[in-house]
Amino acid sequence: PISLGALAGTKRQRAFMPVRRSPLHDWATARGALFVEAGLWMRIRAFPQDGETLFDAAMRETARTRSHVGVTDVSTLGKIDIQGPDAAELLNRVYVNGWKRLPVGRARYGLMLREDGIVLDDGTTSRLGETHYHMTTTTAQAGPVMSHLEFCLQALWPDLDVQVQSVTDQWAGLAIAGPNARTLVQRLLPEVDLSNDAFPFMGVGQYARDGVTVRVFRITFSGELGFEINVPADYGPAFADLLLELGADLGVTLYGLEALDVMRIEKGHVTGAELDGRVTAQDLGMGRMLSSKKDFVGRMLSQRPGLADPERPRMIGLKPVDGTSRLRAGAHLLPVGAEATIAHDQGHVSSATYSPTFGHWIALGFLTRGEERHGETVRAVDLLRDLDVECEVVSPHFYDPEGEIQRG
């Protein structure tokens, strides 16, 4: 007889699941990066300097990016190459918004539903050629989205002439954000016109630097003026070094996932904490994205009474009334004066952070009829951590709500 332990002996502890590392992992390790597990990936958490705590490092990296320019590794984002005469038709069917008129050289934000009407993922897709698109997904949903596309092509629409291929490991990704981002990318690609007229927000281009292909996307997750560049994976460390060299006099700083999370909460961007498999487009305040002129995966079931109920918790922002109290993800939202019981539960806090930009704690969460309740006061209660804080309900878009900075 052979024991189960002998058969599975190597698949235990750290070896139970494969570990995925970015093309910049060793490069970041050499620069003192701390890492955090994100699914199978090891992602850069921060670059603490001597004597800094993780919190200190995140605050410094956030402030420096907002005031100067920051560079971070975004190689772990899912990347899917989509090609074929029916590529636009596929996108039009899997995303809730329209894709038939996206010009070559432009990107568009898209929201994708599961068949039951719940949000599956969000991201951007760029049109590189007449029948060539580049889709990005969240890190966590890269695999499920790829499986979803393959299922759609094999089982739902086998007549579509289009091929999809995961290219996540083929490209290293670097995000450049901050007031000096355009200047830094211009130095990287001096022959390219990156002015607002020639390369507007959501613009896309493919160029070369020293014979190496460089894809440039003018998109941002931080709310700052920003670009993302993709280069072949083996060239990722070299281009990261080049950016640091070219940006030395611009105050360039490296930042990690902690600072990125601070900035995306300030901007009101959603991530896995909000896309938890229970929310609809309406819950996220994105109901207007759902096209009424076409069909798409999840359209019919998203209209079920339970999912369309106006009493559902909707996404909101929160800030402490006293301006100093800490907010924590996982806290429940209750009316002021109500007993802390399930009967009075009206929602929850999904993400929270201290904001160096505003000088106090802020949070994102979901509150019953949240969109209608801006200006009200509710309590964020977490009995396990002895938390009971009165919060003002505000827009989830704390930073640059009109988007003027990212389009500047």
PDB file of C-alpha atoms in Angstrom, residues 60-351:
ATOM      1  CA  ARG A  60       5.590  58.544   1.871  1.00  0.00           C
ATOM      2  CA  GLU A  61       5.118  56.705  -1.414  1.00  0.00           C
ATOM      3  CA  THR A  62       1.587  58.064  -1.773  1.00  0.00           C
ATOM      4  CA  ALA A  63       2.605  61.651  -1.039  1.00  0.00           C
ATOM      5  CA  ARG A  64       5.611  61.529  -3.376  1.00  0.00           C
ATOM      6  CA  THR A  65       3.560  60.078  -6.201  1.00  0.00           C
ATOM      7  CA  ARG A  66       0.839  62.700  -5.781  1.00  0.00           C
ATOM      8  CA  SER A  67       3.394  65.550  -5.658  1.00  0.00           C
ATOM      9  CA  HIS A  68       6.078  64.306  -8.078  1.00  0.00           C
ATOM     10  CA  VAL A  69       5.960  60.967  -9.916  1.00  0.00           C
ATOM     11  CA  GLY A  70       5.837  57.323  -8.879  1.00  0.00           C
ATOM     12  CA  VAL A  71       6.574  54.041 -10.623  1.00  0.00           C
ATOM     13  CA  THR A  72       5.051  50.693  -9.674  1.00  0.00           C
ATOM     14  CA  ASP A  73       4.977  47.147 -11.026  1.00  0.00           C
ATOM     15  CA  VAL A  74       1.616  46.194 -12.546  1.00  0.00           C
ATOM     16  CA  SER A  75       2.816  43.070 -14.377  1.00  0.00           C
ATOM     17  CA  THR A  76       0.364  40.875 -12.437  1.00  0.00           C
ATOM     18  CA  LEU A  77      -2.680  42.397 -14.117  1.00  0.00           C
ATOM     19  CA  GLY A  78      -4.303  39.899 -16.443  1.00  0.00           C
ATOM     20  CA  LYS A  79      -3.531  40.486 -20.119  1.00  0.00           C
ATOM     21  CA  ILE A  80      -5.501  38.785 -22.884  1.00  0.00           C
ATOM     22  CA  ASP A  81      -4.718  39.146 -26.583  1.00  0.00           C
ATOM     23  CA  ILE A  82      -7.867  39.102 -28.728  1.00  0.00           C
ATOM     24  CA  GLN A  83      -7.640  38.888 -32.518  1.00  0.00           C
ATOM     25  CA  GLY A  84      -9.975  38.127 -35.390  1.00  0.00           C
ATOM     26  CA  PRO A  85     -12.696  39.647 -37.596  1.00  0.00           C
ATOM     27  CA  ASP A  86     -15.279  39.189 -34.816  1.00  0.00           C
ATOM     28  CA  ALA A  87     -13.148  40.540 -31.961  1.00  0.00           C
ATOM     29  CA  ALA A  88     -15.286  43.661 -31.509  1.00  0.00           C
ATOM     30  CA  GLU A  89     -18.445  41.531 -31.538  1.00  0.00           C
ATOM     31  CA  LEU A  90     -17.056  39.333 -28.750  1.00  0.00           C
ATOM     32  CA  LEU A  91     -16.257  42.380 -26.620  1.00  0.00           C
ATOM     33  CA  ASN A  92     -19.701  43.785 -27.303  1.00  0.00           C
ATOM     34  CA  ARG A  93     -21.294  40.611 -25.970  1.00  0.00           C
ATOM     35  CA  VAL A  94     -19.200  40.077 -22.836  1.00  0.00           C
ATOM     36  CA  TYR A  95     -19.027  43.715 -21.688  1.00  0.00           C
ATOM     37  CA  VAL A  96     -22.117  45.655 -20.591  1.00  0.00           C
ATOM     38  CA  ASN A  97     -21.162  48.755 -22.604  1.00  0.00           C
ATOM     39  CA  GLY A  98     -20.722  49.217 -26.348  1.00  0.00           C
ATOM     40  CA  TRP A  99     -17.492  48.365 -28.222  1.00  0.00           C
ATOM     41  CA  LYS A 100     -18.304  48.543 -31.929  1.00  0.00           C
ATOM     42  CA  ARG A 101     -17.121  52.143 -32.342  1.00  0.00           C
ATOM     43  CA  LEU A 102     -13.898  52.131 -30.339  1.00  0.00           C
ATOM     44  CA  PRO A 103     -11.233  53.666 -32.636  1.00  0.00           C
ATOM     45  CA  VAL A 104      -7.813  52.135 -33.217  1.00  0.00           C
ATOM     46  CA  GLY A 105      -5.384  53.676 -30.739  1.00  0.00           C
ATOM     47  CA  ARG A 106      -7.905  54.125 -27.926  1.00  0.00           C
ATOM     48  CA  ALA A 107      -8.796  52.222 -24.752  1.00  0.00           C
ATOM     49  CA  ARG A 108     -12.144  51.918 -22.999  1.00  0.00           C
ATOM     50  CA  TYR A 109     -13.190  50.927 -19.511  1.00  0.00           C
ATOM     51  CA  GLY A 110     -15.427  47.875 -19.442  1.00  0.00           C
ATOM     52  CA  LEU A 111     -17.578  46.044 -16.919  1.00  0.00           C
ATOM     53  CA  MET A 112     -18.251  42.324 -17.265  1.00  0.00           C
ATOM     54  CA  LEU A 113     -21.111  40.380 -15.642  1.00  0.00           C
ATOM     55  CA  ARG A 114     -21.505  36.742 -14.791  1.00  0.00           C
ATOM     56  CA  GLU A 115     -24.469  34.957 -16.318  1.00  0.00           C
ATOM     57  CA  ASP A 116     -26.447  35.547 -13.095  1.00  0.00           C
ATOM     58  CA  GLY A 117     -26.112  39.331 -13.436  1.00  0.00           C
ATOM     59  CA  ILE A 118     -23.458  39.790 -10.725  1.00  0.00           C
ATOM     60  CA  VAL A 119     -20.278  41.703 -11.626  1.00  0.00           C
ATOM     61  CA  LEU A 120     -17.464  39.371 -12.687  1.00  0.00           C
ATOM     62  CA  ASP A 121     -14.646  41.847 -13.356  1.00  0.00           C
ATOM     63  CA  ASP A 122     -13.708  45.268 -14.632  1.00  0.00           C
ATOM     64  CA  GLY A 123     -10.754  46.554 -16.619  1.00  0.00           C
ATOM     65  CA  THR A 124      -9.723  48.286 -19.814  1.00  0.00           C
ATOM     66  CA  THR A 125      -9.460  46.958 -23.342  1.00  0.00           C
ATOM     67  CA  SER A 126      -7.382  48.717 -25.991  1.00  0.00           C
ATOM     68  CA  ARG A 127      -7.732  48.541 -29.752  1.00  0.00           C
ATOM     69  CA  LEU A 128      -4.266  48.025 -31.233  1.00  0.00           C
ATOM     70  CA  GLY A 129      -5.410  47.349 -34.825  1.00  0.00           C
ATOM     71  CA  GLU A 130      -8.503  46.839 -36.923  1.00  0.00           C
ATOM     72  CA  THR A 131      -9.023  43.302 -35.596  1.00  0.00           C
ATOM     73  CA  HIS A 132      -6.543  43.300 -32.681  1.00  0.00           C
ATOM     74  CA  TYR A 133      -7.425  44.116 -29.054  1.00  0.00           C
ATOM     75  CA  HIS A 134      -5.552  43.947 -25.738  1.00  0.00           C
ATOM     76  CA  MET A 135      -7.720  43.242 -22.682  1.00  0.00           C
ATOM     77  CA  THR A 136      -6.606  43.822 -19.098  1.00  0.00           C
ATOM     78  CA  THR A 137      -8.256  42.244 -16.071  1.00  0.00           C
ATOM     79  CA  THR A 138      -7.754  42.457 -12.337  1.00  0.00           C
ATOM     80  CA  THR A 139      -4.985  40.267 -10.927  1.00  0.00           C
ATOM     81  CA  ALA A 140      -7.415  38.032  -9.048  1.00  0.00           C
ATOM     82  CA  GLN A 141      -9.820  37.485 -11.949  1.00  0.00           C
ATOM     83  CA  ALA A 142      -7.347  36.935 -14.791  1.00  0.00           C
ATOM     84  CA  GLY A 143      -7.915  33.175 -14.809  1.00  0.00           C
ATOM     85  CA  PRO A 144     -11.717  33.279 -14.410  1.00  0.00           C
ATOM     86  CA  VAL A 145     -12.072  35.905 -17.152  1.00  0.00           C
ATOM     87  CA  MET A 146      -9.940  33.865 -19.540  1.00  0.00           C
ATOM     88  CA  SER A 147     -12.052  30.786 -18.780  1.00  0.00           C
ATOM     89  CA  HIS A 148     -15.210  32.845 -19.273  1.00  0.00           C
ATOM     90  CA  LEU A 149     -14.087  34.030 -22.713  1.00  0.00           C
ATOM     91  CA  GLU A 150     -13.142  30.512 -23.780  1.00  0.00           C
ATOM     92  CA  PHE A 151     -16.500  29.163 -22.587  1.00  0.00           C
ATOM     93  CA  CYS A 152     -18.331  31.886 -24.519  1.00  0.00           C
ATOM     94  CA  LEU A 153     -16.423  31.097 -27.714  1.00  0.00           C
ATOM     95  CA  GLN A 154     -16.680  27.328 -27.426  1.00  0.00           C
ATOM     96  CA  ALA A 155     -20.181  26.893 -26.023  1.00  0.00           C
ATOM     97  CA  LEU A 156     -22.224  30.050 -26.633  1.00  0.00           C
ATOM     98  CA  TRP A 157     -20.924  31.543 -29.876  1.00  0.00           C
ATOM     99  CA  PRO A 158     -18.739  29.001 -31.722  1.00  0.00           C
ATOM    100  CA  ASP A 159     -19.554  30.828 -34.968  1.00  0.00           C
ATOM    101  CA  LEU A 160     -17.474  33.871 -33.984  1.00  0.00           C
ATOM    102  CA  ASP A 161     -14.146  34.088 -35.842  1.00  0.00           C
ATOM    103  CA  VAL A 162     -11.911  35.272 -33.014  1.00  0.00           C
ATOM    104  CA  GLN A 163      -8.993  33.876 -31.007  1.00  0.00           C
ATOM    105  CA  VAL A 164      -8.100  34.696 -27.389  1.00  0.00           C
ATOM    106  CA  GLN A 165      -4.769  34.033 -25.730  1.00  0.00           C
ATOM    107  CA  SER A 166      -3.476  34.827 -22.244  1.00  0.00           C
ATOM    108  CA  VAL A 167      -0.306  36.918 -22.519  1.00  0.00           C
ATOM    109  CA  THR A 168       0.001  37.906 -18.849  1.00  0.00           C
ATOM    110  CA  ASP A 169       3.475  36.388 -18.537  1.00  0.00           C
ATOM    111  CA  GLN A 170       4.632  37.786 -21.881  1.00  0.00           C
ATOM    112  CA  TRP A 171       4.638  41.442 -20.815  1.00  0.00           C
ATOM    113  CA  ALA A 172       6.100  43.335 -17.880  1.00  0.00           C
ATOM    114  CA  GLY A 173       3.948  46.277 -16.837  1.00  0.00           C
ATOM    115  CA  LEU A 174       4.994  49.547 -15.213  1.00  0.00           C
ATOM    116  CA  ALA A 175       2.589  52.283 -14.134  1.00  0.00           C
ATOM    117  CA  ILE A 176       3.892  55.854 -14.050  1.00  0.00           C
ATOM    118  CA  ALA A 177       1.683  58.316 -12.147  1.00  0.00           C
ATOM    119  CA  GLY A 178       1.924  61.855 -10.842  1.00  0.00           C
ATOM    120  CA  PRO A 179       2.291  65.453 -12.059  1.00  0.00           C
ATOM    121  CA  ASN A 180       5.647  64.651 -13.705  1.00  0.00           C
ATOM    122  CA  ALA A 181       4.479  61.432 -15.374  1.00  0.00           C
ATOM    123  CA  ARG A 182       4.215  62.899 -18.872  1.00  0.00           C
ATOM    124  CA  THR A 183       7.696  64.409 -18.624  1.00  0.00           C
ATOM    125  CA  LEU A 184       9.165  61.075 -17.552  1.00  0.00           C
ATOM    126  CA  VAL A 185       7.484  59.068 -20.320  1.00  0.00           C
ATOM    127  CA  GLN A 186       8.471  61.755 -22.827  1.00  0.00           C
ATOM    128  CA  ARG A 187      12.110  61.236 -21.858  1.00  0.00           C
ATOM    129  CA  LEU A 188      11.649  57.498 -22.362  1.00  0.00           C
ATOM    130  CA  LEU A 189      10.159  58.035 -25.828  1.00  0.00           C
ATOM    131  CA  PRO A 190      11.462  61.440 -26.987  1.00  0.00           C
ATOM    132  CA  GLU A 191      10.225  61.014 -30.571  1.00  0.00           C
ATOM    133  CA  VAL A 192       6.582  60.468 -29.516  1.00  0.00           C
ATOM    134  CA  ASP A 193       4.171  63.395 -29.150  1.00  0.00           C
ATOM    135  CA  LEU A 194       2.573  62.866 -25.732  1.00  0.00           C
ATOM    136  CA  SER A 195       0.718  66.174 -25.607  1.00  0.00           C
ATOM    137  CA  ASN A 196      -2.895  66.104 -24.514  1.00  0.00           C
ATOM    138  CA  ASP A 197      -4.097  66.700 -28.083  1.00  0.00           C
ATOM    139  CA  ALA A 198      -1.937  63.999 -29.654  1.00  0.00           C
ATOM    140  CA  PHE A 199      -2.168  61.437 -26.835  1.00  0.00           C
ATOM    141  CA  PRO A 200      -5.335  62.078 -24.796  1.00  0.00           C
ATOM    142  CA  PHE A 201      -6.628  60.231 -21.764  1.00  0.00           C
ATOM    143  CA  MET A 202      -7.363  56.595 -22.734  1.00  0.00           C
ATOM    144  CA  GLY A 203      -5.010  56.876 -25.696  1.00  0.00           C
ATOM    145  CA  VAL A 204      -2.878  53.872 -26.737  1.00  0.00           C
ATOM    146  CA  GLY A 205       0.251  53.537 -28.860  1.00  0.00           C
ATOM    147  CA  GLN A 206       2.965  51.031 -29.714  1.00  0.00           C
ATOM    148  CA  TYR A 207       6.516  52.321 -30.161  1.00  0.00           C
ATOM    149  CA  ALA A 208      10.130  51.188 -29.775  1.00  0.00           C
ATOM    150  CA  ARG A 209      13.038  52.150 -27.555  1.00  0.00           C
ATOM    151  CA  ASP A 210      16.451  50.782 -28.546  1.00  0.00           C
ATOM    152  CA  GLY A 211      14.722  48.139 -30.653  1.00  0.00           C
ATOM    153  CA  VAL A 212      12.419  46.983 -27.822  1.00  0.00           C
ATOM    154  CA  THR A 213       8.642  47.167 -28.281  1.00  0.00           C
ATOM    155  CA  VAL A 214       6.969  49.542 -25.829  1.00  0.00           C
ATOM    156  CA  ARG A 215       3.182  49.647 -25.553  1.00  0.00           C
ATOM    157  CA  VAL A 216       1.936  52.845 -23.918  1.00  0.00           C
ATOM    158  CA  PHE A 217      -1.524  53.199 -22.386  1.00  0.00           C
ATOM    159  CA  ARG A 218      -2.687  56.499 -20.968  1.00  0.00           C
ATOM    160  CA  ILE A 219      -4.735  55.000 -18.144  1.00  0.00           C
ATOM    161  CA  THR A 220      -4.499  55.385 -14.381  1.00  0.00           C
ATOM    162  CA  PHE A 221      -5.691  53.576 -11.264  1.00  0.00           C
ATOM    163  CA  SER A 222      -4.504  56.326  -8.917  1.00  0.00           C
ATOM    164  CA  GLY A 223      -6.455  59.276 -10.312  1.00  0.00           C
ATOM    165  CA  GLU A 224      -3.244  61.091 -11.201  1.00  0.00           C
ATOM    166  CA  LEU A 225      -1.989  61.976 -14.646  1.00  0.00           C
ATOM    167  CA  GLY A 226      -0.697  58.545 -15.530  1.00  0.00           C
ATOM    168  CA  PHE A 227       0.605  56.109 -18.104  1.00  0.00           C
ATOM    169  CA  GLU A 228       1.147  52.373 -18.150  1.00  0.00           C
ATOM    170  CA  ILE A 229       3.864  50.852 -20.301  1.00  0.00           C
ATOM    171  CA  ASN A 230       4.222  47.211 -21.286  1.00  0.00           C
ATOM    172  CA  VAL A 231       7.521  45.795 -22.505  1.00  0.00           C
ATOM    173  CA  PRO A 232       8.549  42.168 -23.165  1.00  0.00           C
ATOM    174  CA  ALA A 233       8.919  40.488 -19.784  1.00  0.00           C
ATOM    175  CA  ASP A 234      12.698  40.012 -19.953  1.00  0.00           C
ATOM    176  CA  TYR A 235      13.182  43.762 -20.433  1.00  0.00           C
ATOM    177  CA  GLY A 236      11.097  44.787 -17.389  1.00  0.00           C
ATOM    178  CA  PRO A 237      13.987  45.325 -14.939  1.00  0.00           C
ATOM    179  CA  ALA A 238      16.036  47.275 -17.502  1.00  0.00           C
ATOM    180  CA  PHE A 239      13.158  49.628 -18.251  1.00  0.00           C
ATOM    181  CA  ALA A 240      12.445  50.102 -14.544  1.00  0.00           C
ATOM    182  CA  ASP A 241      16.081  51.114 -14.036  1.00  0.00           C
ATOM    183  CA  LEU A 242      15.870  53.438 -17.030  1.00  0.00           C
ATOM    184  CA  LEU A 243      12.791  55.166 -15.634  1.00  0.00           C
ATOM    185  CA  LEU A 244      14.523  55.727 -12.298  1.00  0.00           C
ATOM    186  CA  GLU A 245      17.543  57.157 -14.103  1.00  0.00           C
ATOM    187  CA  LEU A 246      15.497  59.433 -16.369  1.00  0.00           C
ATOM    188  CA  GLY A 247      13.334  60.617 -13.478  1.00  0.00           C
ATOM    189  CA  ALA A 248      16.016  61.260 -10.868  1.00  0.00           C
ATOM    190  CA  ASP A 249      15.621  65.048 -11.096  1.00  0.00           C
ATOM    191  CA  LEU A 250      11.807  64.754 -11.223  1.00  0.00           C
ATOM    192  CA  GLY A 251      11.548  63.259  -7.738  1.00  0.00           C
ATOM    193  CA  VAL A 252      10.677  59.782  -8.990  1.00  0.00           C
ATOM    194  CA  THR A 253       9.845  57.243  -6.300  1.00  0.00           C
ATOM    195  CA  LEU A 254       8.976  53.562  -6.279  1.00  0.00           C
ATOM    196  CA  TYR A 255       5.652  52.601  -4.728  1.00  0.00           C
ATOM    197  CA  GLY A 256       3.882  49.369  -3.936  1.00  0.00           C
ATOM    198  CA  LEU A 257       0.452  47.885  -3.394  1.00  0.00           C
ATOM    199  CA  GLU A 258      -0.149  49.704  -0.097  1.00  0.00           C
ATOM    200  CA  ALA A 259       0.270  53.154  -1.655  1.00  0.00           C
ATOM    201  CA  LEU A 260      -1.686  52.076  -4.718  1.00  0.00           C
ATOM    202  CA  ASP A 261      -4.535  50.988  -2.443  1.00  0.00           C
ATOM    203  CA  VAL A 262      -4.497  54.353  -0.653  1.00  0.00           C
ATOM    204  CA  MET A 263      -4.722  56.234  -3.938  1.00  0.00           C
ATOM    205  CA  ARG A 264      -7.406  54.031  -5.474  1.00  0.00           C
ATOM    206  CA  ILE A 265      -9.589  54.443  -2.355  1.00  0.00           C
ATOM    207  CA  GLU A 266      -9.057  58.211  -2.517  1.00  0.00           C
ATOM    208  CA  LYS A 267     -10.157  58.077  -6.152  1.00  0.00           C
ATOM    209  CA  GLY A 268     -13.072  55.700  -5.527  1.00  0.00           C
ATOM    210  CA  HIS A 269     -11.826  52.912  -7.779  1.00  0.00           C
ATOM    211  CA  VAL A 270     -13.068  49.420  -6.960  1.00  0.00           C
ATOM    212  CA  THR A 271     -10.987  46.305  -6.472  1.00  0.00           C
ATOM    213  CA  GLY A 272     -11.541  42.801  -5.124  1.00  0.00           C
ATOM    214  CA  ALA A 273     -12.736  44.177  -1.783  1.00  0.00           C
ATOM    215  CA  GLU A 274     -15.739  45.686  -3.572  1.00  0.00           C
ATOM    216  CA  LEU A 275     -16.059  43.128  -6.399  1.00  0.00           C
ATOM    217  CA  ASP A 276     -16.703  40.335  -3.923  1.00  0.00           C
ATOM    218  CA  GLY A 277     -19.095  38.262  -6.030  1.00  0.00           C
ATOM    219  CA  ARG A 278     -22.225  39.825  -4.531  1.00  0.00           C
ATOM    220  CA  VAL A 279     -22.512  43.249  -6.168  1.00  0.00           C
ATOM    221  CA  THR A 280     -24.306  44.452  -9.270  1.00  0.00           C
ATOM    222  CA  ALA A 281     -23.411  47.303 -11.604  1.00  0.00           C
ATOM    223  CA  GLN A 282     -26.114  49.388  -9.929  1.00  0.00           C
ATOM    224  CA  ASP A 283     -24.628  48.667  -6.509  1.00  0.00           C
ATOM    225  CA  LEU A 284     -21.352  50.200  -7.748  1.00  0.00           C
ATOM    226  CA  GLY A 285     -23.081  53.268  -9.179  1.00  0.00           C
ATOM    227  CA  MET A 286     -22.391  52.031 -12.717  1.00  0.00           C
ATOM    228  CA  GLY A 287     -25.937  51.218 -13.750  1.00  0.00           C
ATOM    229  CA  ARG A 288     -25.818  53.765 -16.556  1.00  0.00           C
ATOM    230  CA  MET A 289     -23.071  51.736 -18.228  1.00  0.00           C
ATOM    231  CA  LEU A 290     -25.524  48.924 -19.007  1.00  0.00           C
ATOM    232  CA  SER A 291     -26.444  49.317 -22.659  1.00  0.00           C
ATOM    233  CA  SER A 292     -30.117  49.274 -23.586  1.00  0.00           C
ATOM    234  CA  LYS A 293     -29.289  48.837 -27.293  1.00  0.00           C
ATOM    235  CA  LYS A 294     -27.639  45.410 -27.228  1.00  0.00           C
ATOM    236  CA  ASP A 295     -27.600  42.075 -25.456  1.00  0.00           C
ATOM    237  CA  PHE A 296     -24.706  40.969 -23.260  1.00  0.00           C
ATOM    238  CA  VAL A 297     -23.878  38.196 -20.831  1.00  0.00           C
ATOM    239  CA  GLY A 298     -25.895  38.660 -17.641  1.00  0.00           C
ATOM    240  CA  ARG A 299     -28.315  41.276 -18.996  1.00  0.00           C
ATOM    241  CA  MET A 300     -31.584  39.405 -18.364  1.00  0.00           C
ATOM    242  CA  LEU A 301     -30.747  38.069 -14.909  1.00  0.00           C
ATOM    243  CA  SER A 302     -29.390  41.440 -13.809  1.00  0.00           C
ATOM    244  CA  GLN A 303     -32.965  42.713 -14.120  1.00  0.00           C
ATOM    245  CA  ARG A 304     -34.358  40.314 -11.506  1.00  0.00           C
ATOM    246  CA  PRO A 305     -36.385  42.143  -8.823  1.00  0.00           C
ATOM    247  CA  GLY A 306     -33.923  41.207  -6.101  1.00  0.00           C
ATOM    248  CA  LEU A 307     -30.969  42.679  -7.987  1.00  0.00           C
ATOM    249  CA  ALA A 308     -32.869  45.767  -9.121  1.00  0.00           C
ATOM    250  CA  ASP A 309     -34.303  46.487  -5.657  1.00  0.00           C
ATOM    251  CA  PRO A 310     -33.673  50.180  -4.802  1.00  0.00           C
ATOM    252  CA  GLU A 311     -33.211  49.135  -1.149  1.00  0.00           C
ATOM    253  CA  ARG A 312     -30.011  47.239  -1.966  1.00  0.00           C
ATOM    254  CA  PRO A 313     -26.787  48.562  -0.398  1.00  0.00           C
ATOM    255  CA  ARG A 314     -25.091  50.959  -2.815  1.00  0.00           C
ATOM    256  CA  MET A 315     -21.466  52.081  -2.852  1.00  0.00           C
ATOM    257  CA  ILE A 316     -20.628  55.188  -0.828  1.00  0.00           C
ATOM    258  CA  GLY A 317     -17.679  56.986   0.722  1.00  0.00           C
ATOM    259  CA  LEU A 318     -17.240  57.542   4.451  1.00  0.00           C
ATOM    260  CA  LYS A 319     -15.216  59.941   6.571  1.00  0.00           C
ATOM    261  CA  PRO A 320     -15.171  60.223  10.403  1.00  0.00           C
ATOM    262  CA  VAL A 321     -17.255  63.067  11.764  1.00  0.00           C
ATOM    263  CA  ASP A 322     -14.562  63.920  14.336  1.00  0.00           C
ATOM    264  CA  GLY A 323     -11.852  63.949  11.651  1.00  0.00           C
ATOM    265  CA  THR A 324      -9.514  61.710  13.659  1.00  0.00           C
ATOM    266  CA  SER A 325     -11.075  58.290  14.357  1.00  0.00           C
ATOM    267  CA  ARG A 326      -9.808  55.247  12.527  1.00  0.00           C
ATOM    268  CA  LEU A 327     -12.062  53.359  10.113  1.00  0.00           C
ATOM    269  CA  ARG A 328     -11.681  49.652   9.419  1.00  0.00           C
ATOM    270  CA  ALA A 329     -12.819  47.382   6.619  1.00  0.00           C
ATOM    271  CA  GLY A 330     -15.416  44.884   7.828  1.00  0.00           C
ATOM    272  CA  ALA A 331     -17.230  47.293  10.134  1.00  0.00           C
ATOM    273  CA  HIS A 332     -21.029  47.285   9.905  1.00  0.00           C
ATOM    274  CA  LEU A 333     -23.003  50.434   9.135  1.00  0.00           C
ATOM    275  CA  LEU A 334     -25.830  51.251  11.535  1.00  0.00           C
ATOM    276  CA  PRO A 335     -28.130  54.237  12.158  1.00  0.00           C
ATOM    277  CA  VAL A 336     -27.036  56.661  14.867  1.00  0.00           C
ATOM    278  CA  GLY A 337     -28.546  55.591  18.196  1.00  0.00           C
ATOM    279  CA  ALA A 338     -29.552  52.112  17.045  1.00  0.00           C
ATOM    280  CA  GLU A 339     -28.600  48.987  18.934  1.00  0.00           C
ATOM    281  CA  ALA A 340     -25.765  47.030  17.318  1.00  0.00           C
ATOM    282  CA  THR A 341     -27.809  44.070  16.110  1.00  0.00           C
ATOM    283  CA  ILE A 342     -28.403  42.395  12.760  1.00  0.00           C
ATOM    284  CA  ALA A 343     -31.878  43.944  12.673  1.00  0.00           C
ATOM    285  CA  HIS A 344     -30.330  47.418  12.319  1.00  0.00           C
ATOM    286  CA  ASP A 345     -27.503  46.458   9.937  1.00  0.00           C
ATOM    287  CA  GLN A 346     -27.610  48.667   6.814  1.00  0.00           C
ATOM    288  CA  GLY A 347     -24.328  47.809   5.120  1.00  0.00           C
ATOM    289  CA  HIS A 348     -20.608  47.405   5.627  1.00  0.00           C
ATOM    290  CA  VAL A 349     -17.206  49.030   5.092  1.00  0.00           C
ATOM    291  CA  SER A 350     -15.351  47.309   2.247  1.00  0.00           C
ATOM    292  CA  SER A 351     -12.052  49.264   2.217  1.00  0.00           C
TER     293      SER A 351
END
